[in-house]
Coordinates of C-alpha atoms and ligand atoms in Angstrom, one line a residue:
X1 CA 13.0 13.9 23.6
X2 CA 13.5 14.4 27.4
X3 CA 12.0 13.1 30.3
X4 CA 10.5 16.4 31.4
X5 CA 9.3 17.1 28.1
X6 CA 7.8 13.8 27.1
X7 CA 6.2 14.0 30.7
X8 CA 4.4 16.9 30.2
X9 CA 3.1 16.1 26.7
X10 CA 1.9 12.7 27.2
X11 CA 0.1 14.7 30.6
X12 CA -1.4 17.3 28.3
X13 CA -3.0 14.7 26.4
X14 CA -4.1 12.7 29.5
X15 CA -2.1 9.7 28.1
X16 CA 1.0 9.8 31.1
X17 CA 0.3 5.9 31.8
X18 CA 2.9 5.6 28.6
X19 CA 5.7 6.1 30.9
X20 CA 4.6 3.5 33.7
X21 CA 7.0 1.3 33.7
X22 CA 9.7 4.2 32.7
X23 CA 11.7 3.3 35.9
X24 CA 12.3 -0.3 35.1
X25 CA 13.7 -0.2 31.8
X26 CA 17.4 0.6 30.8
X27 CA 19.0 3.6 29.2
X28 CA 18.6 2.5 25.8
X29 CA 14.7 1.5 26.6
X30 CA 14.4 4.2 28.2
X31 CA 15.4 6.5 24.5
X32 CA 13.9 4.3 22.2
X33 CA 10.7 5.3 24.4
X34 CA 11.3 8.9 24.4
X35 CA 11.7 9.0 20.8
X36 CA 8.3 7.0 20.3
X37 CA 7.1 9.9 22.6
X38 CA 8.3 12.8 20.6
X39 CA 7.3 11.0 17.4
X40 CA 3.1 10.9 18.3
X41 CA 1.4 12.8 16.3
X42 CA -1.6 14.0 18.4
X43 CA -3.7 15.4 15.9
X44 CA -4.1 11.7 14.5
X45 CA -5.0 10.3 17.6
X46 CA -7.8 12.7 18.4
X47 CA -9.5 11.6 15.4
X48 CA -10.4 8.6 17.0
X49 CA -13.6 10.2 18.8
X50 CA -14.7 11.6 15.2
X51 CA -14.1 8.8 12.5
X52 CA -14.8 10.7 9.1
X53 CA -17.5 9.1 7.2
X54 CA -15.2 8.8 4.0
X55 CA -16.7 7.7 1.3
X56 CA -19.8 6.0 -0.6
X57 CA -21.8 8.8 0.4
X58 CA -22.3 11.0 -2.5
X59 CA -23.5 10.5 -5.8
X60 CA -22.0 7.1 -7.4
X61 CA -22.2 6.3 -11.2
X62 CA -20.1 4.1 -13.4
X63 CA -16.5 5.8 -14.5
X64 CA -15.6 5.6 -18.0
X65 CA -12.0 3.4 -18.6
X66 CA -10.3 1.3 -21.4
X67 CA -11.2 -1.9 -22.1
X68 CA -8.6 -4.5 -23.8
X69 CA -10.5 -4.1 -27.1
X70 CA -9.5 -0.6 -27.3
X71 CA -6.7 -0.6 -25.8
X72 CA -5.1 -3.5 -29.0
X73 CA -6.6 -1.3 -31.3
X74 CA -4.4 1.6 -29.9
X75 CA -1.6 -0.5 -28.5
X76 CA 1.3 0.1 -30.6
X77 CA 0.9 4.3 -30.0
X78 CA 0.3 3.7 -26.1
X79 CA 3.1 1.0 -26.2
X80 CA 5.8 3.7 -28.2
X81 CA 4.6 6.6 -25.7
X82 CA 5.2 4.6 -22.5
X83 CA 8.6 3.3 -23.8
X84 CA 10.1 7.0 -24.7
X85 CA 8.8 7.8 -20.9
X86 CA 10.8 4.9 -19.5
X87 CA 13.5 5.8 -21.5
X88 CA 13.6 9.3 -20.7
X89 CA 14.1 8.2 -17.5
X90 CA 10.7 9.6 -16.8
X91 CA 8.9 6.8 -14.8
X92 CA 9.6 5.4 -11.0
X93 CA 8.0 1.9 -9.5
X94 CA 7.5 2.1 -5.7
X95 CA 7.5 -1.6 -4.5
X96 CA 4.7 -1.4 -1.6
X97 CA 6.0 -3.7 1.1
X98 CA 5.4 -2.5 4.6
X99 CA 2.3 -4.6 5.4
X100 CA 2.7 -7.3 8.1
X101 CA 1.0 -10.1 5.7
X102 CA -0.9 -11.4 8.7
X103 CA -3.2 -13.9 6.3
X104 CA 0.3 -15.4 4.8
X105 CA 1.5 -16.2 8.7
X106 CA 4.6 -15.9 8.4
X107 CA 6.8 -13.2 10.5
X108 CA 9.4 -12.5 7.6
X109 CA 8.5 -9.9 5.2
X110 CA 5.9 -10.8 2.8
X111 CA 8.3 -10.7 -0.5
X112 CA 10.9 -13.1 1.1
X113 CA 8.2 -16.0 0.7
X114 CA 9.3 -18.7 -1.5
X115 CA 6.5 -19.8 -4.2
X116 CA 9.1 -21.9 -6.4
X117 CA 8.5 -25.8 -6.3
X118 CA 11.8 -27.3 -7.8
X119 CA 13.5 -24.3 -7.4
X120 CA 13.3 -21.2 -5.2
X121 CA 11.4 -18.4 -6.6
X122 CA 11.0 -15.5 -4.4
X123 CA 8.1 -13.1 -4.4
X124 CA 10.9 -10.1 -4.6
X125 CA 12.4 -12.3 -7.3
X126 CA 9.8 -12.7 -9.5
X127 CA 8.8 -9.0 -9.4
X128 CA 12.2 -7.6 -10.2
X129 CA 12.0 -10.1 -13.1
X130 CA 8.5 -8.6 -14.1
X131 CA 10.3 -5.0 -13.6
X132 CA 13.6 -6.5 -15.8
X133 CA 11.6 -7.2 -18.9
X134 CA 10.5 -3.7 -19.0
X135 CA 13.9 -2.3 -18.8
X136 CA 15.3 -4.6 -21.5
X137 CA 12.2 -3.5 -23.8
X138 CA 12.9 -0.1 -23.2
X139 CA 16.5 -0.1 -23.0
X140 CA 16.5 1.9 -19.8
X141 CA 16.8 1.0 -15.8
X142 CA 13.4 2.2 -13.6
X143 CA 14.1 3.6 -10.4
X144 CA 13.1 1.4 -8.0
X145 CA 11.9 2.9 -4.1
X146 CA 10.5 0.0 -1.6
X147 CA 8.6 1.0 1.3
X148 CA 9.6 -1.0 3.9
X149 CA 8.0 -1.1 7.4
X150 CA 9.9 -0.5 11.0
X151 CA 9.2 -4.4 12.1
X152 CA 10.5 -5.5 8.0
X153 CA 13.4 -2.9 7.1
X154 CA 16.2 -4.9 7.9
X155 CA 15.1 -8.2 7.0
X156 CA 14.0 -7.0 3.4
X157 CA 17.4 -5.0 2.9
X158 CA 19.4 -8.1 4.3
X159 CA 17.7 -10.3 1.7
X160 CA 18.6 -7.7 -1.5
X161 CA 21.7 -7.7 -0.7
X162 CA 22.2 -11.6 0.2
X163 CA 20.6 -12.1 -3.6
X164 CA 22.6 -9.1 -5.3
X165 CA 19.6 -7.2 -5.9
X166 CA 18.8 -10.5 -8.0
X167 CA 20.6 -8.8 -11.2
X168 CA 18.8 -5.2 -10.5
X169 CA 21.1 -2.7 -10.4
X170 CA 21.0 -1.8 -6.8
X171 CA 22.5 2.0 -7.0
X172 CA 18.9 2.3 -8.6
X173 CA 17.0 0.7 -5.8
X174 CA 16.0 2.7 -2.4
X175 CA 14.4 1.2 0.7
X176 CA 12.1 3.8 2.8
X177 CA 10.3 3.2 5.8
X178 CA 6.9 4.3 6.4
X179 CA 5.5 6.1 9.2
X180 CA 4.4 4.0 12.1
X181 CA 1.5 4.9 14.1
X182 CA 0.0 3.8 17.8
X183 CA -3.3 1.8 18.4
X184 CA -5.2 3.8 21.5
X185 CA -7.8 1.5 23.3
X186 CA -11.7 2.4 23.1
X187 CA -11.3 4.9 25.4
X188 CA -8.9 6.8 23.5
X189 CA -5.6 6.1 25.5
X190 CA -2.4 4.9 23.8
X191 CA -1.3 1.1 24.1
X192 CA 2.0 -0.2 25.2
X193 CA 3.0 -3.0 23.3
X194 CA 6.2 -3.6 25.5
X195 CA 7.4 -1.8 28.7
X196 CA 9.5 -0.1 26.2
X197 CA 7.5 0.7 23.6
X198 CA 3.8 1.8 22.0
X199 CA 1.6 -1.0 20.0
X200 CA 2.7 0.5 16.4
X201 CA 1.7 -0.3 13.2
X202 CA 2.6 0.5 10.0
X203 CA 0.2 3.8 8.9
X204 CA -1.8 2.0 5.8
X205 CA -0.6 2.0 2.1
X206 CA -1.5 5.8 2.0
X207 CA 1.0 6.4 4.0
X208 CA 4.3 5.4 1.1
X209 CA 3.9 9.3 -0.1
X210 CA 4.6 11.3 3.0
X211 CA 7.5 8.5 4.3
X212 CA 9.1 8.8 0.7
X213 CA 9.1 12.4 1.3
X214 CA 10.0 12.6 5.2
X215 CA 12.8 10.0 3.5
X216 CA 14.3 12.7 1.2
X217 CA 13.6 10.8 -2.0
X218 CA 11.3 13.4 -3.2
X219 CA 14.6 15.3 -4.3
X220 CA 16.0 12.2 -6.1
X221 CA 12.7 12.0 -8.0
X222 CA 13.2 15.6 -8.8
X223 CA 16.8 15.1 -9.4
X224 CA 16.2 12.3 -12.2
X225 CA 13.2 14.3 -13.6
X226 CA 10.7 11.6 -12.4
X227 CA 7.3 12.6 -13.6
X228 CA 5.2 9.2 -13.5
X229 CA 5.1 6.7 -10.3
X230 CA 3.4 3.3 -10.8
X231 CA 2.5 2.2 -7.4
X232 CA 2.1 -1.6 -6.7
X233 CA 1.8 -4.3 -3.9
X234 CA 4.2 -6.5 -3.0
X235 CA 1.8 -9.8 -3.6
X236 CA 0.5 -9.7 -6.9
X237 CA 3.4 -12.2 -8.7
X238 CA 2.3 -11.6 -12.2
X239 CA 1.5 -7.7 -12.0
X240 CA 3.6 -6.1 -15.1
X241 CA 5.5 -2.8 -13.2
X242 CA 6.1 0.5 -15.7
X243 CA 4.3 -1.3 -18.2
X244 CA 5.0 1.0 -21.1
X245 CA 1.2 0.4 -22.5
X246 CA -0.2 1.3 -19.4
X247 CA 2.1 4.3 -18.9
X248 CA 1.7 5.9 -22.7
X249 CA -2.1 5.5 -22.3
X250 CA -2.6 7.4 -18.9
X251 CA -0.2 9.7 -20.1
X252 CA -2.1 10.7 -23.4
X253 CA -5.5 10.4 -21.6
X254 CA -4.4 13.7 -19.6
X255 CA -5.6 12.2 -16.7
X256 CA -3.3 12.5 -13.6
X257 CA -3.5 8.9 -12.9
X258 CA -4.5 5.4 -14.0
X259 CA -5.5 2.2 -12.4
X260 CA -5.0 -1.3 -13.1
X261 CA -8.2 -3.2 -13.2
X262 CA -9.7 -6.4 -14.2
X263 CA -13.4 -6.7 -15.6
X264 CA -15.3 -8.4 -12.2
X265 CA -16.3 -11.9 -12.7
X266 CA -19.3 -11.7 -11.4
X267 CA -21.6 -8.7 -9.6
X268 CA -21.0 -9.8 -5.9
X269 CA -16.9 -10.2 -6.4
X270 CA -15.8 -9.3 -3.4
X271 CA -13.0 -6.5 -4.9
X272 CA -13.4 -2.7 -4.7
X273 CA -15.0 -1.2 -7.6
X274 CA -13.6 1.9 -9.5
X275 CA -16.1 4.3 -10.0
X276 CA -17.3 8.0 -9.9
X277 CA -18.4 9.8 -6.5
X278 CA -19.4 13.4 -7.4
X279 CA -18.0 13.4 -10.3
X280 CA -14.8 12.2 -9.2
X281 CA -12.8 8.9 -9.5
X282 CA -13.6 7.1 -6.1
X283 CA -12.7 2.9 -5.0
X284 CA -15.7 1.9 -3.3
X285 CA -15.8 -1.9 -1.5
X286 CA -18.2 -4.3 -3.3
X287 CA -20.4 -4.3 0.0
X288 CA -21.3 -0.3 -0.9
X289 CA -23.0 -0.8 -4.3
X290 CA -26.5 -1.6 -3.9
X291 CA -28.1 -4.6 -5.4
X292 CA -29.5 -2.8 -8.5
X293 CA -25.9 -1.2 -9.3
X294 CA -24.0 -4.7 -8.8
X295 CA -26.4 -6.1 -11.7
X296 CA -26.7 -3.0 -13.6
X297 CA -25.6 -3.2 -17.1
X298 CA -24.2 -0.4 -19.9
X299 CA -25.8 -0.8 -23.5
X300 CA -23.3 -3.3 -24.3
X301 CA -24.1 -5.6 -22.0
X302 CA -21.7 -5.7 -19.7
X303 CA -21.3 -5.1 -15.9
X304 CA -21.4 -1.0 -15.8
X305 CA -19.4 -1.2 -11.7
X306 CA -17.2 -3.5 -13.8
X307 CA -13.9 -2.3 -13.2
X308 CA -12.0 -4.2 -9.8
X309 CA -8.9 -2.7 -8.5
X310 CA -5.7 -4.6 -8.4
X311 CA -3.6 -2.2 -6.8
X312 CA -1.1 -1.1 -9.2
X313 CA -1.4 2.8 -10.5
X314 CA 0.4 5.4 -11.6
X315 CA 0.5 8.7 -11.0
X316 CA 1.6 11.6 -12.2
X317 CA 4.5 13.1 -9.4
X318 CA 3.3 16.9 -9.5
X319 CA 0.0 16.2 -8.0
X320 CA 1.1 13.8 -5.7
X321 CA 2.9 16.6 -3.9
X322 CA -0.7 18.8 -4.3
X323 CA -2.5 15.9 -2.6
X324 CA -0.3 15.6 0.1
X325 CA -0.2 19.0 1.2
X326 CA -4.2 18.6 1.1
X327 CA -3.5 15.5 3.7
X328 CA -5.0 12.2 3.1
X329 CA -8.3 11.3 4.6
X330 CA -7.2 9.1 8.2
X331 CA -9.5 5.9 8.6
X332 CA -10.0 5.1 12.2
X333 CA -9.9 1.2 12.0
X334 CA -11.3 -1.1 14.9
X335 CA -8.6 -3.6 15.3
X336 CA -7.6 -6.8 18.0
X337 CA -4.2 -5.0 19.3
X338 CA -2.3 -7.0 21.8
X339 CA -0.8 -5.1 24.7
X340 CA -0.1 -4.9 27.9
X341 CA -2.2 -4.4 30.9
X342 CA -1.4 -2.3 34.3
X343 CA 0.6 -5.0 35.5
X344 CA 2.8 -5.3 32.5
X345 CA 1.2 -8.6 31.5
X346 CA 0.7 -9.1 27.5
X347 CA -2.8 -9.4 26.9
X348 CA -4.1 -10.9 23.3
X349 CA -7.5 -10.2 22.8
X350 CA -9.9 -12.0 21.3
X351 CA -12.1 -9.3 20.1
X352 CA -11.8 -5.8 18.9
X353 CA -10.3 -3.6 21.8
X354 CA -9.2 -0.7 20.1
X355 CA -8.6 1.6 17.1
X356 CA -5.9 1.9 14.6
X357 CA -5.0 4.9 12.3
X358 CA -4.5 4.5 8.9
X359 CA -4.4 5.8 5.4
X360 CA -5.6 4.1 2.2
X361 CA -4.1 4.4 -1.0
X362 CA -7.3 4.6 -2.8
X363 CA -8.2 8.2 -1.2
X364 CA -5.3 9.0 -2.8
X365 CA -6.4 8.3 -6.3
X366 CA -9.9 10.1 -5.2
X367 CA -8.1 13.2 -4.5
X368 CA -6.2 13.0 -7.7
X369 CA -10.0 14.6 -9.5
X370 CA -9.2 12.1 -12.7
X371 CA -8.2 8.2 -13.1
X372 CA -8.2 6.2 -15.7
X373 CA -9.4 2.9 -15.7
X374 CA -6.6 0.3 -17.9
X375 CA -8.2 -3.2 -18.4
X376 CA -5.8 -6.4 -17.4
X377 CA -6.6 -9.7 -18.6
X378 CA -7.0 -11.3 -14.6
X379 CA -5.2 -14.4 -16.2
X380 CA -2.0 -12.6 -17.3
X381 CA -1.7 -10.1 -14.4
X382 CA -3.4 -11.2 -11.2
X383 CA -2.0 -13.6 -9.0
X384 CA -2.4 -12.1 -5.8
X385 CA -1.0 -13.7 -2.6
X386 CA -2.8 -13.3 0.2
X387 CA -3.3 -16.7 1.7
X388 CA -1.5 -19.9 2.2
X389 CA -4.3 -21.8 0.7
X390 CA -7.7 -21.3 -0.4
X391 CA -8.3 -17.8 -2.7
X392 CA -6.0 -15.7 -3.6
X393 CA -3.2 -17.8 -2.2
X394 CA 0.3 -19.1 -2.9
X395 CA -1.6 -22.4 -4.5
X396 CA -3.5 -20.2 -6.9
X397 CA -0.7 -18.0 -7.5
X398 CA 1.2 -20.9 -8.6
X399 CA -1.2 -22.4 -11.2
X400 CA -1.1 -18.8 -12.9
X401 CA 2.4 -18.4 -12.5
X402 CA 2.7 -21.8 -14.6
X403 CA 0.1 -20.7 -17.0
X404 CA 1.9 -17.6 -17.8
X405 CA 5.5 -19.9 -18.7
X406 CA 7.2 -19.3 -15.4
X407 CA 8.8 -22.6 -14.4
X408 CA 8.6 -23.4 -10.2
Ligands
UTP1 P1 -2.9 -5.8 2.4 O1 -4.0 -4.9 2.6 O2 -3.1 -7.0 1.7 O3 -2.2 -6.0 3.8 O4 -1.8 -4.9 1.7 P2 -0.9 -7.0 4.2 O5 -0.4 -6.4 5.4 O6 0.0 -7.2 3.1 O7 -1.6 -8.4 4.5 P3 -2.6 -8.8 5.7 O8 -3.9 -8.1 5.5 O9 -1.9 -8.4 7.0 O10 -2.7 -10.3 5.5 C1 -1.8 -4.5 0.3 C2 -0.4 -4.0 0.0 O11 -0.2 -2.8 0.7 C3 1.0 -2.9 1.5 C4 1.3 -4.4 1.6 O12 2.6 -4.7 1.8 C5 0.7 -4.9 0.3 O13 1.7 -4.7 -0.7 N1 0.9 -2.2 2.8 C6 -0.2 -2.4 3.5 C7 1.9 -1.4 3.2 O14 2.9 -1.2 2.5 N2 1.7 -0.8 4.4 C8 0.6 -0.9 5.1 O15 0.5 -0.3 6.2 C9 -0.4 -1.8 4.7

């Protein structure tokens, strides 16, 4: 974008403070800024004055899923349907990995983390391993497309290649980026994070749809004849990824997708619950059910809010496309956002100053109308790393990982 041009939009928008310290920055500064210009999207950042109340707010009641008891009973039939869809060539994985892993502190992208004692053992590692012994049960490669964020897309495509894809293929592995977007202060106006640049962040793990598209690799997924996309995060070690039980049993419920979820250990567990907002499927945070529906029980006994999301689904790829053109609900997010003040001086607050924009995955499975709930045994398929110690860390993701016969 030009001068002129970026001038006169950032002035429509009563946001020409961007271009401040235009004058002192060189040629190349001075582009990379433009672009950022051209690249706002202004409808986003007027929502900031009217956050959408998004969810939680209609009728919720417990949603109906498989539990492991039926799910051995039909395993073999789920187990032969999934494997003819990997082997078809009919299922995708799309490696989440554009989150900035703040809680891990470290700066290098979340999935280069190390968790091997006598050995190294990399978070990519281990999940392409996960993703290996699905192919060699199936006889077939699973097309492989990580999101990857502007600050992380070099460093994660760097390490691939420095580890060979660790045995993967890598003509069947694609890197994306997703969409950035710009914090705005309480007042509304944008934040520099540099002279040069706008305090970006990645847009929220709704965003890997629309930056897979706005990548082109919604033709390759056409091209291979893609029809099922099991989404996952980058920090859950012993996730299983196109797990061919999983994918034959949301592919003969009908339903257009299907969540991973563990049984809640207790009624307070601090995960979001799976369950049914006007009729339709609907994550709601632990802090939204009310006391009566955290201890409410079915006539079996157990926990009816039962179901805790692990962030790995599927869905099917012809409705993604239907929810996307529908746009994705934008949470506006109070956040601490460094930046710089009038005088160019970085400023790290210590409270909330401003907003941020982002999209959750989970409205996406909301705007899908049907999900279906697929019990994990936690022990076998949870080892989330969030932390460097504590819960939900790299210690604990250890101990599981030994548990489950990986050697560190
Ligand atoms: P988290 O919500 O745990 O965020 O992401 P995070 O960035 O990894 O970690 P913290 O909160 O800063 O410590 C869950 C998953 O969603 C991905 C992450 O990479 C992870 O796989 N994610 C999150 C994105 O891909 N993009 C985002 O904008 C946010």
């Amino acid at each position: 974008m030009e001068y002129e041009r970026a001038l006169r939009e950032l002035k429509a928008h009563g946001q020409e403070h961007v271009l401040r310290f235009y004058g002192e920055l060189s040629p190349e500064e001075q582009k990379a800024l433009l672009e950022q210009v051209g690249n706002i999207d202004w409808e986003l950042i007027s929502r900031y004055e009217h956050p959408e109340n998004l969810s939680g707010s209609g009728k919720i009641e417990p949603i109906s899923g498989l539990k492991t008891a039926e799910i051995e009973r039909r395993r073999a039939e789920f187990t032969a349907c999934g494997e003819r869809l990997v082997r078809e060539g009919k299922v995708g994985a799309v490696l989440l990995a554009g989150g900035q892993g703040t809680r891990l502190g470290s700066d290098a992208p979340k999935g280069t983390y190390n968790v091997g004692i006598t050995r190294p053992l990399y978070i990519f590692e281990q999940l392409i391993r996960n993703l290996q012994d699905v192919c060699a049960q199936c006889g077939a490669t699973v097309p492989l497309y990580v999101m990857t964020s502007e600050k992380n897309d070099a460093p994660t495509r760097e390490f691939f290649r420095a580890h060979d894809f660790f045995g993967y293929p890598a003509s069947d592995v694609y890197f994306f980026r997703q969409d950035m977007a710009p914090g705005v202060d309480e007042a509304g106006k944008l934040l520099l994070e540099r002279k040069d640049s706008l305090a970006l962040s990645p847009n929220g793990n709704g965003g890997w749809y629309s930056s897979l598209v706005r990548a082109g690799l919604d033709k390759d997924l056409r091209a291979r004849g893609v029809e099922w996309l099991n989404v996952f995060a980058v920090d859950n070690v012993l996730q299983r990824i196109a797990d061919p039980v999983f994918v034959g049993a949301t592919a003969l419920s009908g339903r257009g997708c299907g969540a991973k979820v563990v049984l809640k250990a207790e009624p307070h567990e601090r995960v979001g619950v799976l369950c049914l907002e006007d009729g339709k499927p609907n994550i709601i945070e632990y802090y939204e059910l009310t006391e009566e529906m955290a201890n409410l029980r079915d006539e079996s006994g157990d926990l009816a809010y039962c179901y805790g999301v692990i962030l790995n689904y599927l869905f099917r790829t012809d409705i993604l496309k239907e929810i996307a053109d529908r746009r994705i609900p934008v949470h506006v997010v109070r956040k601490k956002i460094p930046h710089l003040d009038e005088r160019g001086q970085l400023v790290t607050p210590e409270r909330e100053n401003g907003f941020k924009f982002e999209t959750l995955i989970l409205d996406m499975v909301r705007l899908t109308g049907s999900c279906l709930p697929f019990e994990v045994i936690r022990e076998r398929e949870f080892a989330p790393i969030k932390n460097k110690t504590g819960v939900d860390s790299v210690e604990t993701a250890r101990v599981l990982l030994e548990k489950n016969g990986v050697k560190l």
